[in-house]
Coordinates of C-alpha atoms and ligand atoms in Angstrom, one line a residue:
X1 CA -20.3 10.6 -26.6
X2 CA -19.8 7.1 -24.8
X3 CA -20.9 6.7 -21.0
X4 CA -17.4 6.9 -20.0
X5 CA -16.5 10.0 -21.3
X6 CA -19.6 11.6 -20.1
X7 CA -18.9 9.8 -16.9
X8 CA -15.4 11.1 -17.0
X9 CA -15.9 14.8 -18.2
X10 CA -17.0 15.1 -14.1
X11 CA -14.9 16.2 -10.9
X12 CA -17.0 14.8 -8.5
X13 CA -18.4 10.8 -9.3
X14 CA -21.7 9.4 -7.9
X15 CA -21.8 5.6 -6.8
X16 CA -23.1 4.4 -10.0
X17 CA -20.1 6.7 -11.7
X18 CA -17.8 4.6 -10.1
X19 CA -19.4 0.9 -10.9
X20 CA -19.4 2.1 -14.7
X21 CA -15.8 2.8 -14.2
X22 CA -14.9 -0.2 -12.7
X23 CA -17.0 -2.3 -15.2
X24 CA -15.3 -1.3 -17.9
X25 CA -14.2 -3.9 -20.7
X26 CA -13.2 -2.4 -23.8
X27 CA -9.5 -1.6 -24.7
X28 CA -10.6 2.3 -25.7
X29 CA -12.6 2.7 -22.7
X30 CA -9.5 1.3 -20.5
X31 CA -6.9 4.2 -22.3
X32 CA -9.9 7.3 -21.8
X33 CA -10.0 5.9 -18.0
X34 CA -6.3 5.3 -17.6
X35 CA -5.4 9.1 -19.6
X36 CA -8.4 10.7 -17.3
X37 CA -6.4 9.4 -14.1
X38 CA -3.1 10.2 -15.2
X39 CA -4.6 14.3 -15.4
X40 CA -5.8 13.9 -12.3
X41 CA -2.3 13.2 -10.8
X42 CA -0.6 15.5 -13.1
X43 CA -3.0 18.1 -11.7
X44 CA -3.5 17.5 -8.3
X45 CA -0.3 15.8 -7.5
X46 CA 3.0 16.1 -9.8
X47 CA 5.1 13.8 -12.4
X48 CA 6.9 12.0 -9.7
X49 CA 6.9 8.0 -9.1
X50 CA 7.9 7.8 -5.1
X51 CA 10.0 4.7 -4.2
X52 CA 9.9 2.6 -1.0
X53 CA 12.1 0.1 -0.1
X54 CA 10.4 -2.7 0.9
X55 CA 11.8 -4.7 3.9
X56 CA 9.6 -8.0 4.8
X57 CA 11.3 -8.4 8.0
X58 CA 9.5 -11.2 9.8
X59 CA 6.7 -13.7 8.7
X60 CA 5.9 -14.8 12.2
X61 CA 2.1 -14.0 12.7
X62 CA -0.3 -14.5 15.1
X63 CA -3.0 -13.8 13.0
X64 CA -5.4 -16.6 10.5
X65 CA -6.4 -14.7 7.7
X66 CA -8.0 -17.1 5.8
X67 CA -6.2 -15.9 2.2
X68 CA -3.1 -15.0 3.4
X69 CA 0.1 -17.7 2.8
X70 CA 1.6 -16.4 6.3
X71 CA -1.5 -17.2 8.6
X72 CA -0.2 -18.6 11.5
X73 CA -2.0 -22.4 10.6
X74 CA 0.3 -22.8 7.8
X75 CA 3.1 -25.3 9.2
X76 CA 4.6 -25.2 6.0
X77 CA 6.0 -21.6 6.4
X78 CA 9.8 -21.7 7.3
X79 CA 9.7 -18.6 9.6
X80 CA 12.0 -16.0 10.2
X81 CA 12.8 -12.7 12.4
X82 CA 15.9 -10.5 10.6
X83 CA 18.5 -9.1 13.8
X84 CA 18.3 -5.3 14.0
X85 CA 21.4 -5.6 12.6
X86 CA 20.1 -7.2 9.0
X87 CA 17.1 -4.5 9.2
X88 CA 19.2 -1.6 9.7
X89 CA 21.7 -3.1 6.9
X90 CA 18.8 -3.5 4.5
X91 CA 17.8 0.4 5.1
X92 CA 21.1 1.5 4.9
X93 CA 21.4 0.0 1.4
X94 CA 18.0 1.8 0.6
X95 CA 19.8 5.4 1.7
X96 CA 22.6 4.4 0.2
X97 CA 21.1 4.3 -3.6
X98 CA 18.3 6.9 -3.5
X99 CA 15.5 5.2 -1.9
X100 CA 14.5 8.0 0.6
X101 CA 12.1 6.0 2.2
X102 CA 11.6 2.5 3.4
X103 CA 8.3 -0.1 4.6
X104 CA 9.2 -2.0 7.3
X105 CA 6.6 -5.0 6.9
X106 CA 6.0 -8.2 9.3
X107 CA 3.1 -10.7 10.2
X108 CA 1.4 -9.7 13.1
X109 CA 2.7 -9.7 17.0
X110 CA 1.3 -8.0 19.6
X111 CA 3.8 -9.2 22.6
X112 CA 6.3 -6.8 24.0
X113 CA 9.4 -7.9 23.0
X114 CA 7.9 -7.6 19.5
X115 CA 6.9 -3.8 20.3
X116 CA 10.4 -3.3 22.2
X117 CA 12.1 -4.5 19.0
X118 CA 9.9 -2.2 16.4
X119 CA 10.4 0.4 18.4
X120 CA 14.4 -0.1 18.8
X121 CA 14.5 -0.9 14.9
X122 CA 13.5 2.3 13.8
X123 CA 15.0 4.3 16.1
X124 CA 18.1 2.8 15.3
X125 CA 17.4 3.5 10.9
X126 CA 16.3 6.9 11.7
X127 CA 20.1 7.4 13.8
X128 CA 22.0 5.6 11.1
X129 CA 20.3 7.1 7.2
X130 CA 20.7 11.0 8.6
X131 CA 22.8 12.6 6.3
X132 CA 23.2 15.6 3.8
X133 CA 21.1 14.0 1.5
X134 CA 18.6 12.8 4.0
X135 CA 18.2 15.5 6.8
X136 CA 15.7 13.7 8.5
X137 CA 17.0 10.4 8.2
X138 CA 15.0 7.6 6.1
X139 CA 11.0 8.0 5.5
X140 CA 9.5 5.2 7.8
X141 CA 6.2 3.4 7.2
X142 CA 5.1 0.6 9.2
X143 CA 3.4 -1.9 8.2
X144 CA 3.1 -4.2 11.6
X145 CA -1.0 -4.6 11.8
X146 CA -3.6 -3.9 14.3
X147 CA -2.1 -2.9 17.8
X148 CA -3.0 -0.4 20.8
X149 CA -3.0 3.4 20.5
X150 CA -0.3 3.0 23.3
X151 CA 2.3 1.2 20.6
X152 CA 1.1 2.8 17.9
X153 CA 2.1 6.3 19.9
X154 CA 5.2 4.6 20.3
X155 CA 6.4 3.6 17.3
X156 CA 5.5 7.0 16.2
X157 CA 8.1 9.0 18.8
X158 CA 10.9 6.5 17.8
X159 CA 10.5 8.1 14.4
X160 CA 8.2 6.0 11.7
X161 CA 5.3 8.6 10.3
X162 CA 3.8 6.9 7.9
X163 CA 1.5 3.3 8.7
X164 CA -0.1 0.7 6.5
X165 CA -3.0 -1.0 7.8
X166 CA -5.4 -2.8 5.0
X167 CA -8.5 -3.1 5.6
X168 CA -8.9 -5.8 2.9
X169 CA -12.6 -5.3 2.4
X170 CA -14.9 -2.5 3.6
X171 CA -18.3 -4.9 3.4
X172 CA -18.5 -6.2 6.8
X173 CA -20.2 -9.5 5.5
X174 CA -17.1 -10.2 3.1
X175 CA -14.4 -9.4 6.1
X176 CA -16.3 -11.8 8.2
X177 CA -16.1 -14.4 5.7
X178 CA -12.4 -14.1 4.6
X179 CA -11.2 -13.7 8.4
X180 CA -11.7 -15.8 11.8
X181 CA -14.6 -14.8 14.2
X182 CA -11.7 -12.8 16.3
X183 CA -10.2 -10.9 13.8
X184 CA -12.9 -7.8 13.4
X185 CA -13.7 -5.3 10.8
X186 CA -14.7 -2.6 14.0
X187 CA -11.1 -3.2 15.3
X188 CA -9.3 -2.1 12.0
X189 CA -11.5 1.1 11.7
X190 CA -10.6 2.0 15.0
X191 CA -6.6 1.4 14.4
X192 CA -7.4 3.4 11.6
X193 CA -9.2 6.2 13.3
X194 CA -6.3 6.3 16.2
X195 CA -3.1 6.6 13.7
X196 CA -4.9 9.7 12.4
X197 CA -5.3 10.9 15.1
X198 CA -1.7 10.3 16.2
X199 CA -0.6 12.1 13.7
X200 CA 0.4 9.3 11.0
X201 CA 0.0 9.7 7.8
X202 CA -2.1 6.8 7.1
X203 CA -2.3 4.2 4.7
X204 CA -5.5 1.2 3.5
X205 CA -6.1 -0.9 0.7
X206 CA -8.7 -3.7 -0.2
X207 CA -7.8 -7.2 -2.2
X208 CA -9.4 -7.0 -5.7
X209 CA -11.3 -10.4 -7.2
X210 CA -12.6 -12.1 -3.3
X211 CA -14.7 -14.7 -4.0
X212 CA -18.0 -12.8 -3.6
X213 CA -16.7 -9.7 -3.9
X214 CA -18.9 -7.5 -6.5
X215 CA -18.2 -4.7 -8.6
X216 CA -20.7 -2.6 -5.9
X217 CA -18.6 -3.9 -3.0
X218 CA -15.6 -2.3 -5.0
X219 CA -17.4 0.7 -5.8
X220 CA -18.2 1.2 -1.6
X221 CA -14.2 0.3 -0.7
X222 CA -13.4 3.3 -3.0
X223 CA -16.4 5.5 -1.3
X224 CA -15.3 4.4 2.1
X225 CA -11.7 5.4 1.3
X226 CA -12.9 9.1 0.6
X227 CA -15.2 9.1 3.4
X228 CA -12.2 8.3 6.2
X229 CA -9.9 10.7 4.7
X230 CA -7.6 8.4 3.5
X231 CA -3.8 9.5 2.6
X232 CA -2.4 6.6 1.2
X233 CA -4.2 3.5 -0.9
X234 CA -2.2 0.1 -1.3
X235 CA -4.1 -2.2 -3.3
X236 CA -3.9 -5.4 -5.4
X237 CA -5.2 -8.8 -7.0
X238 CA -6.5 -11.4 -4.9
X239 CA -3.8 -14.6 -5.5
X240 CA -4.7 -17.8 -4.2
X241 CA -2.3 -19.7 -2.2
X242 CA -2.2 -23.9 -2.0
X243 CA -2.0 -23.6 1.6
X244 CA -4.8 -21.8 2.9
X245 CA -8.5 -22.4 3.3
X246 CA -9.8 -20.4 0.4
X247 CA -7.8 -22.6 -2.2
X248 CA -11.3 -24.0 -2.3
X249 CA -12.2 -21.0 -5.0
X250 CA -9.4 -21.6 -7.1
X251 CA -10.9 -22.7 -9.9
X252 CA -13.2 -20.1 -10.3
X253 CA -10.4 -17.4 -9.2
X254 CA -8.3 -18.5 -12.1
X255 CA -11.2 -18.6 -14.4
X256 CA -11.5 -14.8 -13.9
X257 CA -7.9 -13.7 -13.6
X258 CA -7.8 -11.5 -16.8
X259 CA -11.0 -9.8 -15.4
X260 CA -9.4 -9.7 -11.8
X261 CA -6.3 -7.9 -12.4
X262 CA -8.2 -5.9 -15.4
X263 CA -10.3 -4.1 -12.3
X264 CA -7.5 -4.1 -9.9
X265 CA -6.2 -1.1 -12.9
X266 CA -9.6 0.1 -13.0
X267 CA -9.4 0.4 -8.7
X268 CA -6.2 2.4 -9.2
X269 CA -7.7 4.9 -11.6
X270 CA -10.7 5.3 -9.9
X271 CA -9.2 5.8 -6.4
X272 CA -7.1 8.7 -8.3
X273 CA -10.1 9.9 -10.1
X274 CA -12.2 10.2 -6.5
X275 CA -9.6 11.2 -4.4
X276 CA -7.3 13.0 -6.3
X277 CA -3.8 13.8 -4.2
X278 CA -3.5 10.7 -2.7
X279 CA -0.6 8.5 -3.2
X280 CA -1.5 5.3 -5.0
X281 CA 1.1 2.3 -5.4
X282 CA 1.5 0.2 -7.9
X283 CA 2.0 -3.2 -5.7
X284 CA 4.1 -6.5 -5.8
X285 CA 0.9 -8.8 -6.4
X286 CA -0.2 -6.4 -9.8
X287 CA 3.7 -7.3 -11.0
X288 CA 2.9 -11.3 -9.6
X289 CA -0.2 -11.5 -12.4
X290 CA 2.1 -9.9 -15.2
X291 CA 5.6 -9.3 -15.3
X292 CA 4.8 -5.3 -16.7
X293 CA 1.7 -5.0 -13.9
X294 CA 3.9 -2.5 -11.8
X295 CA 3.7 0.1 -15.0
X296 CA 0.5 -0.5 -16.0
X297 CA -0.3 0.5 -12.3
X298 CA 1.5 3.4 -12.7
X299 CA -0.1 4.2 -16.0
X300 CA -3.2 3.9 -14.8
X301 CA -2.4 6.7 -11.9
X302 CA -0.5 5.3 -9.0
X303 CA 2.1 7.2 -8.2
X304 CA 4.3 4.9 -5.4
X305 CA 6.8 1.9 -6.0
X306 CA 8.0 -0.3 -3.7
X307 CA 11.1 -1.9 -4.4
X308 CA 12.1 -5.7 -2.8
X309 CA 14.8 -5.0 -0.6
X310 CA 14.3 -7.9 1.7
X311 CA 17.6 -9.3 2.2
X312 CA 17.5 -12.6 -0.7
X313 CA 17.9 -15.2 2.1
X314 CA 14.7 -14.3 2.9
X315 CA 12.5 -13.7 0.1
X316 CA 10.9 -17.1 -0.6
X317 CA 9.9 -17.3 2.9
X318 CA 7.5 -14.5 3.1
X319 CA 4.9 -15.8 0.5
X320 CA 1.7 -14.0 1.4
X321 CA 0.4 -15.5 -2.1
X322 CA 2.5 -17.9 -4.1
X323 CA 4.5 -16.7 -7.7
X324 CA 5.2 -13.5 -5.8
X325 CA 8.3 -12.2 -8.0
X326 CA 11.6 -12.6 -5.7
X327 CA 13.9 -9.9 -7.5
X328 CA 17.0 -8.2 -6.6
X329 CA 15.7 -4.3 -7.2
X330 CA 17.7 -2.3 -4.5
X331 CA 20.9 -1.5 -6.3
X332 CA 21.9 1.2 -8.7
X333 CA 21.1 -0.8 -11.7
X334 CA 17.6 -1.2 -11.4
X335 CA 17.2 1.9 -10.1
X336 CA 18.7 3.7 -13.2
X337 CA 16.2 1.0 -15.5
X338 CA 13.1 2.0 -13.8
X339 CA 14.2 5.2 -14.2
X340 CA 14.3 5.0 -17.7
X341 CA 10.9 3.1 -18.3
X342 CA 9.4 5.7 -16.1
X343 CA 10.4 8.3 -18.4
X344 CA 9.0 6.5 -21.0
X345 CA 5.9 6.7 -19.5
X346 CA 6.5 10.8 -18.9
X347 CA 7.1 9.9 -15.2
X348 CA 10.2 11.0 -13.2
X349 CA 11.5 8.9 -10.2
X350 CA 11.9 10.8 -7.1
X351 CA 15.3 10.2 -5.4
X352 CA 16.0 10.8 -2.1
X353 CA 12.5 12.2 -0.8
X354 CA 10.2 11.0 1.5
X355 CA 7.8 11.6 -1.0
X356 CA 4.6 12.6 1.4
X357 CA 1.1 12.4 -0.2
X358 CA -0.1 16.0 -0.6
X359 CA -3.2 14.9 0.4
X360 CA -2.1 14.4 4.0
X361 CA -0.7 18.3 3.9
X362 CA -3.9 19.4 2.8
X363 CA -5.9 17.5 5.5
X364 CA -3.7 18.4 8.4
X365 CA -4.0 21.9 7.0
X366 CA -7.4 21.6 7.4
X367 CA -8.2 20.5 10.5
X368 CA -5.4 22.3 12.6
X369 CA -5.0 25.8 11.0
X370 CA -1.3 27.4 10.7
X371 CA -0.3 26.2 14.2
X372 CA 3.3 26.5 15.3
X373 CA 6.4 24.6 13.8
X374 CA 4.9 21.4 13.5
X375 CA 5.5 17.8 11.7
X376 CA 3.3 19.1 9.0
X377 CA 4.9 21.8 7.9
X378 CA 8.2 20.3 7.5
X379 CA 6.7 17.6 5.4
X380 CA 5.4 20.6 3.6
X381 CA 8.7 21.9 3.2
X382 CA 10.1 18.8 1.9
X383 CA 7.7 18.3 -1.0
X384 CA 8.7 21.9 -1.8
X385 CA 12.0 21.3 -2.0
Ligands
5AD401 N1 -3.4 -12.4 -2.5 C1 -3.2 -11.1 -2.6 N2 -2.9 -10.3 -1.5 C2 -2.9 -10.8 -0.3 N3 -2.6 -10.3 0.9 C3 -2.6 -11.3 1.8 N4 -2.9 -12.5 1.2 C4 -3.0 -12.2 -0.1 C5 -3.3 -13.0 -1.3 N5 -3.5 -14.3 -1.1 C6 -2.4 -8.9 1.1 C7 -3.4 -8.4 2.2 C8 -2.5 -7.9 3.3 C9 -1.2 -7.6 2.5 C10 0.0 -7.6 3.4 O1 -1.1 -8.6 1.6 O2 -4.1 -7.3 1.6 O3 -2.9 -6.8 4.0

């Protein structure tokens, strides 16, 4: 028997279980790795690919990461802010053809007529999508950065239940180096810590291929992302962009790229493997590397999709790493084609669900006993359904 199939004959996997898995080379070892993940999620989660409309609605940012293409330094950014109008038109549209949950995404503000307008936004989506196919109106996740447990608790009454917050690396000597003194590793883990505690359901994710990033450093992201409890993972290749100061690495990031998006797979089917009833998505920048990343994500055990439905004006504008594909996904059309190259894959595409990761059930379960009526078990009562 090879290393990986003893390796992946376990339940529960050690440290050096996980480098082995993520070191992986050969095709046969990837298909025994990527078949292992996709039991896990058959077993511990279901058949169903989970879509979320995407909806990039500003690229203003305070912030200076120093990878990302919207860091606040780059002058050549054309920025934009959509009208609550344009957002709660671009959500509609989601409603409207199945997608039963959205991501409402921006570069980072903090001031209060940024909070004021979050918080009106989804209020106003969660008024407008309520219907007999969507009782509770649209799914909202937010995806706004690192902000006070005062806005976070109030983004959370106007309606959104669901947050994104990266934390790009968990090796605190890699986060300092990819982000400005200011910008803390501490500061994310609290955010992180407080949505819990909220009551989110709670989202992270590390960039794969970081110049100095090692296949340990990897290993400890995925260890870290059991160890907090996770109930969501967004994940994805490191891209460089012209325009930001670790263009520097280039040459050596393109050197590896075959090897970069090659682990950036083996991330998705080991976060699966360790933590089981997660959701996983298969993201933009896995599709930006290869024009069939998205399934391969899903192939190798992500189980969330997150459809462009930025309105087109706007697409080009919010390049967080150049080559990021611009399409045209929200309509009937290409919902009906991924439907079909899902079933392909033995997948079915949920439509019109929220689509909550069982994990979070299961956690909230855990922690709080059968307590009254409660967000938890209506989100219990919707996967049910
Ligand atoms: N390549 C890949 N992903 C990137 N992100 C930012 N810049 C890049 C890049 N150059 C990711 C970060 C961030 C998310 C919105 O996009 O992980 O959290």
């Amino acid at each position: 028997m090879s290393r990986i199939e003893e390796v992946l004959r376990q339940d529960v996997f050690s440290r050096d279980d996980i480098i082995r898995l993520l070191s992986a080379v050969e095709a046969e070892e990837l298909e025994m790795i990527s078949q292992a993940a996709g039991r896990t999620l058959m077993e511990r989660c279901s058949d169903k690919v989970y879509l979320r409309g995407l909806i990039e609605f500003s690229n203003i940012c305070t912030m200076d990461c120093l990878y990302c293409g919207l860091r606040k330094s780059n002058q050549k950014v054309n920025r934009y802010c959509l009208t609550k109008k344009e957002i709660v038109a671009a959500a509609y549209e989601c409603a409207a053809n199945g997608l039963g949950s959205i991501v409402l995404q921006s570069g980072e503000r903090r001031d209060a007529s940024f909070i004021d307008f979050v918080t009106d936004v989804v209020r106003e989506i969660k008024r407008q999508t309520v219907s007999e196919k969507l009782s509770d109106g649209l799914g909202i996740t937010l995806c706004v950065g690192e902000q006070s447990p005062e806005n976070y608790r109030r983004f959370f009454n106007a309606g959104a239940h669901r947050y994104l917050l990266r934390i790009e690396t968990s090796h605190p000597g890699l986060f300092k180096k990819i982000h400005p003194p200011r910008q803390r590793l501490e500061s994310r883990l609290r955010c992180l810590e407080v949505l819990k505690e909220i009551g989110y359901q709670v989202g992270t994710g590390v960039m794969i291929g970081l110049p100095g990033q090692t296949i340990s450093m990897l290993a400890d992201d995925i260890l870290f992302f059991r160890d907090i409890d996770i109930d969501m993972i967004g994940m994805g290749p490191y891209i460089c962009h012209p325009d930001t100061p670790m263009y520097k690495h280039h040459q050596s990031v393109d050197r590896r790229r075959n090897e970069i998006f090659r682990r950036s797979l083996l991330m998705i089917a080991a976060a699966r493997l360790v933590l089981k009833d997660v959701n996983i998505a298969s993201t933009t920048a896995l599709q930006a590397m290869d024009p069939l990343g998205r399934e391969k994500g899903i192939r190798f055990g992500a189980n969330v999709v997150m459809p462009q439905l930025t309105p087109a004006g706007y697409r080009g504008d919010y390049l967080i790493y150049p080559g990021k594909p611009c399409l045209n996904e929200g309509n009937n059309e290409c919902r009906i084609r991924f439907e079909n190259e899902m079933r392909s894959l033995g997948r079915a595409v949920a439509i019109d669900q929220w689509g909550d990761p069982k994990h979070f059930i299961t956690r909230t379960k855990k922690t709080r006993g059968n307590g009254p009526a409660s967000y938890e078990s209506l989100a219990e009562q919707r996967l049910n359904r």
